[in-house]
Amino acid sequence: EAQVTQNPRYLITVTGKKLTVTCSQNMNHEYMSWYRQDPGLGLRQIYYSMNVEVTDKGDVPEGYKVSRKEKRNFPLILESPSPNQTSLYFCASSTRTEETQYFGPGTRLLVL
Amino acid sequence: QQPVQSPQAVILREGEDAVINCSSSKALYSVHWYRQKHGEAPVFLMILLKGGEQKGHEKISASFNEKKQQSSLYLTASQLSYSGTYFCGTEVRNGANSKLTFGKGITLSVRP
């Protein structure tokens, strides 16, 4: 089944404790991206990647890191999480930017 | 820069029609439309490429006015299942680089 998976789905952590949210797709997509969703602010892009080893900042990259060592995986790293990073996070992938974006199920993060 | 969606919210009775708008200040290559149910990931509705085409999907259709950098989503004879948050995503290209940005979303509620 074609899908985008994210892990974990729910996470409660404390300020400053490094964490990684994984994203994996099985559709051989080149384009992958991370979004955060907050009430009233919609989907805001954190980082995106157009292919392996090619990543670029989105609109809200501060406090986040990403890597794209393999085509299928695009992990999101929070080196030192802060409470303002409490949010719902979505990973998405597609063949190209102008094609259908397939979203993962979301990761709900709470930083205390 | 996020595209601007209007109106902010829509409340309908079953069977009524609605129009949702999306506009950008930048020259667009494509416009995407997604619907998100509460607690779920956004789901693809349609994509319109530069060229001013209109697309349809059952009772939901959309248009893209390239000159005005505006897109509209038309929901005809709305059903209860149309309820959700509707996001438009606008793609801007700059050379080989391509960026997709989503709006804040519009909440649409269909009442019996």
Tab-separated table of N, CA, C and O in Angstrom, chain A residues 20-84:
chain	number	residue	atom	x	y	z
A	20	THR	N	13.756	13.199	17.532
A	20	THR	CA	13.666	13.023	16.081
A	20	THR	C	12.306	12.444	15.747
A	20	THR	O	11.856	11.485	16.375
A	21	VAL	N	11.665	13.037	14.752
A	21	VAL	CA	10.423	12.494	14.222
A	21	VAL	C	10.754	11.915	12.842
A	21	VAL	O	11.287	12.620	11.982
A	22	THR	N	10.456	10.646	12.666
A	22	THR	CA	10.815	10.012	11.397
A	22	THR	C	9.676	10.116	10.392
A	22	THR	O	8.496	10.192	10.758
A	23	CYS	N	10.043	10.147	9.124
A	23	CYS	CA	9.090	10.152	8.026
A	23	CYS	C	9.628	9.236	6.948
A	23	CYS	O	10.797	9.353	6.549
A	24	SER	N	8.783	8.342	6.480
A	24	SER	CA	9.209	7.416	5.448
A	24	SER	C	8.100	7.239	4.424
A	24	SER	O	6.922	7.163	4.777
A	25	GLN	N	8.477	7.181	3.138
A	25	GLN	CA	7.487	6.953	2.080
A	25	GLN	C	7.957	5.800	1.189
A	25	GLN	O	9.155	5.623	0.973
A	26	ASN	N	6.980	5.062	0.682
A	26	ASN	CA	7.308	3.879	-0.125
A	26	ASN	C	6.905	4.058	-1.586
A	26	ASN	O	6.653	3.078	-2.304
A	27	MET	N	6.831	5.311	-2.041
A	27	MET	CA	6.367	5.592	-3.399
A	27	MET	C	7.492	6.080	-4.314
A	27	MET	O	7.221	6.547	-5.419
A	28	ASN	N	8.715	6.032	-3.843
A	28	ASN	CA	9.872	6.489	-4.628
A	28	ASN	C	9.756	7.968	-5.011
A	28	ASN	O	10.216	8.386	-6.080
A	29	HIS	N	9.147	8.745	-4.132
A	29	HIS	CA	8.960	10.164	-4.401
A	29	HIS	C	10.253	10.936	-4.207
A	29	HIS	O	11.018	10.669	-3.270
A	30	GLU	N	10.469	11.924	-5.058
A	30	GLU	CA	11.663	12.764	-4.933
A	30	GLU	C	11.438	13.919	-3.946
A	30	GLU	O	12.329	14.309	-3.216
A	31	TYR	N	10.250	14.468	-3.954
A	31	TYR	CA	9.965	15.673	-3.168
A	31	TYR	C	9.363	15.280	-1.822
A	31	TYR	O	8.378	14.535	-1.757
A	32	MET	N	9.961	15.779	-0.741
A	32	MET	CA	9.417	15.556	0.594
A	32	MET	C	9.478	16.856	1.375
A	32	MET	O	10.341	17.708	1.127
A	33	SER	N	8.558	17.007	2.315
A	33	SER	CA	8.518	18.249	3.077
A	33	SER	C	7.924	18.012	4.458
A	33	SER	O	7.245	17.006	4.690
A	34	TRP	N	8.205	18.951	5.347
A	34	TRP	CA	7.652	18.956	6.694
A	34	TRP	C	6.858	20.224	6.907
A	34	TRP	O	7.291	21.315	6.519
A	35	TYR	N	5.679	20.053	7.566
A	35	TYR	CA	4.822	21.177	7.905
A	35	TYR	C	4.475	21.102	9.386
A	35	TYR	O	4.418	20.031	9.972
A	36	ARG	N	4.209	22.261	9.937
A	36	ARG	CA	3.599	22.295	11.252
A	36	ARG	C	2.249	22.983	11.123
A	36	ARG	O	2.079	23.911	10.308
A	37	GLN	N	1.291	22.489	11.894
A	37	GLN	CA	-0.048	23.060	11.841
A	37	GLN	C	-0.434	23.556	13.220
A	37	GLN	O	-0.442	22.791	14.192
A	38	ASP	N	-0.751	24.827	13.293
A	38	ASP	CA	-1.178	25.459	14.532
A	38	ASP	C	-2.514	26.145	14.296
A	38	ASP	O	-2.760	26.655	13.195
A	39	PRO	N	-3.373	26.204	15.322
A	39	PRO	CA	-4.705	26.804	15.144
A	39	PRO	C	-4.623	28.210	14.573
A	39	PRO	O	-3.879	29.057	15.075
A	40	GLY	N	-5.380	28.454	13.521
A	40	GLY	CA	-5.439	29.777	12.917
A	40	GLY	C	-4.278	30.120	12.001
A	40	GLY	O	-4.295	31.176	11.352
A	41	LEU	N	-3.276	29.253	11.931
A	41	LEU	CA	-2.095	29.559	11.116
A	41	LEU	C	-1.953	28.646	9.911
A	41	LEU	O	-1.073	28.844	9.066
A	42	GLY	N	-2.767	27.640	9.818
A	42	GLY	CA	-2.727	26.742	8.669
A	42	GLY	C	-1.513	25.848	8.673
A	42	GLY	O	-0.942	25.539	9.720
A	43	LEU	N	-1.116	25.413	7.491
A	43	LEU	CA	0.053	24.558	7.317
A	43	LEU	C	1.240	25.430	6.944
A	43	LEU	O	1.250	26.062	5.901
A	44	ARG	N	2.235	25.418	7.778
A	44	ARG	CA	3.427	26.205	7.484
A	44	ARG	C	4.615	25.273	7.242
A	44	ARG	O	4.884	24.377	8.041
A	45	GLN	N	5.310	25.522	6.160
A	45	GLN	CA	6.380	24.619	5.769
A	45	GLN	C	7.637	24.883	6.588
A	45	GLN	O	8.078	26.023	6.737
A	46	ILE	N	8.233	23.804	7.076
A	46	ILE	CA	9.439	23.913	7.902
A	46	ILE	C	10.681	23.745	7.014
A	46	ILE	O	11.555	24.606	6.966
A	47	TYR	N	10.772	22.615	6.356
A	47	TYR	CA	11.852	22.315	5.425
A	47	TYR	C	11.273	21.482	4.286
A	47	TYR	O	10.258	20.825	4.443
A	48	TYR	N	11.976	21.508	3.162
A	48	TYR	CA	11.610	20.624	2.075
A	48	TYR	C	12.863	20.094	1.397
A	48	TYR	O	13.956	20.632	1.565
A	49	SER	N	12.655	19.014	0.651
A	49	SER	CA	13.782	18.382	-0.031
A	49	SER	C	13.334	17.975	-1.424
A	49	SER	O	12.333	17.282	-1.577
A	50	MET	N	14.093	18.395	-2.418
A	50	MET	CA	13.727	18.072	-3.799
A	50	MET	C	14.365	16.770	-4.265
A	50	MET	O	13.984	16.230	-5.311
A	51	ASN	N	15.333	16.276	-3.507
A	51	ASN	CA	15.930	14.991	-3.823
A	51	ASN	C	16.943	14.641	-2.740
A	51	ASN	O	17.166	15.425	-1.799
A	52	VAL	N	17.571	13.497	-2.863
A	52	VAL	CA	18.563	13.062	-1.875
A	52	VAL	C	19.662	14.107	-1.765
A	52	VAL	O	20.148	14.616	-2.785
A	53	GLU	N	20.016	14.439	-0.532
A	53	GLU	CA	21.080	15.400	-0.218
A	53	GLU	C	20.755	16.829	-0.650
A	53	GLU	O	21.630	17.683	-0.619
A	54	VAL	N	19.501	17.087	-1.033
A	54	VAL	CA	19.090	18.442	-1.416
A	54	VAL	C	17.954	18.881	-0.505
A	54	VAL	O	16.829	18.374	-0.606
A	55	THR	N	18.263	19.790	0.430
A	55	THR	CA	17.227	20.289	1.336
A	55	THR	C	17.254	21.807	1.339
A	55	THR	O	18.287	22.425	1.035
A	56	ASP	N	16.134	22.406	1.708
A	56	ASP	CA	16.065	23.861	1.744
A	56	ASP	C	15.061	24.290	2.801
A	56	ASP	O	14.144	23.538	3.160
A	57	LYS	N	15.267	25.503	3.308
A	57	LYS	CA	14.403	26.021	4.348
A	57	LYS	C	13.035	26.379	3.796
A	57	LYS	O	12.911	26.891	2.684
A	58	GLY	N	12.023	26.130	4.610
A	58	GLY	CA	10.686	26.591	4.307
A	58	GLY	C	10.454	27.937	4.961
A	58	GLY	O	11.362	28.757	5.067
A	59	ASP	N	9.246	28.127	5.457
A	59	ASP	CA	8.887	29.426	6.030
A	59	ASP	C	9.215	29.546	7.524
A	59	ASP	O	9.389	30.643	8.029
A	60	VAL	N	9.284	28.429	8.223
A	60	VAL	CA	9.526	28.462	9.677
A	60	VAL	C	10.595	27.444	10.073
A	60	VAL	O	10.335	26.518	10.842
A	61	PRO	N	11.843	27.588	9.609
A	61	PRO	CA	12.861	26.573	9.856
A	61	PRO	C	13.580	26.672	11.201
A	61	PRO	O	14.279	25.730	11.599
A	62	GLU	N	13.409	27.795	11.917
A	62	GLU	CA	14.191	28.013	13.133
A	62	GLU	C	13.904	26.938	14.177
A	62	GLU	O	12.748	26.667	14.506
A	63	GLY	N	14.961	26.346	14.698
A	63	GLY	CA	14.828	25.335	15.741
A	63	GLY	C	14.695	23.916	15.211
A	63	GLY	O	14.553	22.974	16.000
A	64	TYR	N	14.748	23.756	13.906
A	64	TYR	CA	14.599	22.439	13.288
A	64	TYR	C	15.793	22.136	12.384
A	64	TYR	O	16.432	23.018	11.859
A	65	LYS	N	16.048	20.832	12.246
A	65	LYS	CA	17.020	20.350	11.272
A	65	LYS	C	16.413	19.173	10.524
A	65	LYS	O	15.529	18.480	11.058
A	66	VAL	N	16.902	18.941	9.312
A	66	VAL	CA	16.457	17.783	8.542
A	66	VAL	C	17.675	17.179	7.849
A	66	VAL	O	18.732	17.789	7.767
A	67	SER	N	17.483	15.976	7.365
A	67	SER	CA	18.502	15.345	6.527
A	67	SER	C	17.799	14.470	5.498
A	67	SER	O	16.678	14.008	5.727
A	68	ARG	N	18.437	14.269	4.357
A	68	ARG	CA	17.857	13.404	3.316
A	68	ARG	C	18.994	12.558	2.740
A	68	ARG	O	19.534	12.819	1.678
A	69	LYS	N	19.320	11.520	3.495
A	69	LYS	CA	20.407	10.633	3.077
A	69	LYS	C	19.905	9.536	2.152
A	69	LYS	O	20.659	8.972	1.353
A	70	GLU	N	18.637	9.211	2.295
A	70	GLU	CA	18.020	8.199	1.434
A	70	GLU	C	16.752	8.808	0.848
A	70	GLU	O	16.150	9.686	1.464
A	71	LYS	N	16.351	8.296	-0.292
A	71	LYS	CA	15.186	8.853	-0.957
A	71	LYS	C	13.913	8.662	-0.129
A	71	LYS	O	13.047	9.538	-0.102
A	72	ARG	N	13.768	7.568	0.557
A	72	ARG	CA	12.517	7.258	1.240
A	72	ARG	C	12.369	7.937	2.599
A	72	ARG	O	11.272	8.049	3.099
A	73	ASN	N	13.465	8.389	3.215
A	73	ASN	CA	13.394	8.915	4.583
A	73	ASN	C	13.735	10.395	4.676
A	73	ASN	O	14.661	10.876	4.009
A	74	PHE	N	13.008	11.078	5.536
A	74	PHE	CA	13.223	12.527	5.698
A	74	PHE	C	12.936	12.876	7.164
A	74	PHE	O	11.883	13.413	7.501
A	75	PRO	N	13.862	12.574	8.062
A	75	PRO	CA	13.620	12.821	9.488
A	75	PRO	C	13.672	14.305	9.859
A	75	PRO	O	14.444	15.076	9.270
A	76	LEU	N	12.871	14.671	10.832
A	76	LEU	CA	12.848	16.028	11.378
A	76	LEU	C	13.475	15.982	12.762
A	76	LEU	O	13.047	15.201	13.610
A	77	ILE	N	14.477	16.829	12.974
A	77	ILE	CA	15.232	16.804	14.221
A	77	ILE	C	15.021	18.105	14.979
A	77	ILE	O	15.164	19.197	14.400
A	78	LEU	N	14.671	17.986	16.250
A	78	LEU	CA	14.593	19.141	17.130
A	78	LEU	C	15.726	18.996	18.129
A	78	LEU	O	15.665	18.162	19.032
A	79	GLU	N	16.787	19.765	17.953
A	79	GLU	CA	17.993	19.623	18.776
A	79	GLU	C	17.717	20.020	20.228
A	79	GLU	O	18.179	19.370	21.156
A	80	SER	N	16.973	21.081	20.414
A	80	SER	CA	16.667	21.562	21.761
A	80	SER	C	15.237	22.101	21.769
A	80	SER	O	15.026	23.314	21.666
A	81	PRO	N	14.274	21.198	21.884
A	81	PRO	CA	12.873	21.626	21.767
A	81	PRO	C	12.476	22.661	22.811
A	81	PRO	O	12.954	22.636	23.958
A	82	SER	N	11.592	23.549	22.393
A	82	SER	CA	11.045	24.550	23.305
A	82	SER	C	9.525	24.488	23.241
A	82	SER	O	8.966	23.947	22.271
A	83	PRO	N	8.832	25.027	24.244
A	83	PRO	CA	7.369	24.953	24.278
A	83	PRO	C	6.690	25.524	23.036
A	83	PRO	O	5.613	25.063	22.660
A	84	ASN	N	7.315	26.513	22.379
A	84	ASN	CA	6.672	27.076	21.185
A	84	ASN	C	6.753	26.143	19.972
A	84	ASN	O	6.234	26.475	18.892
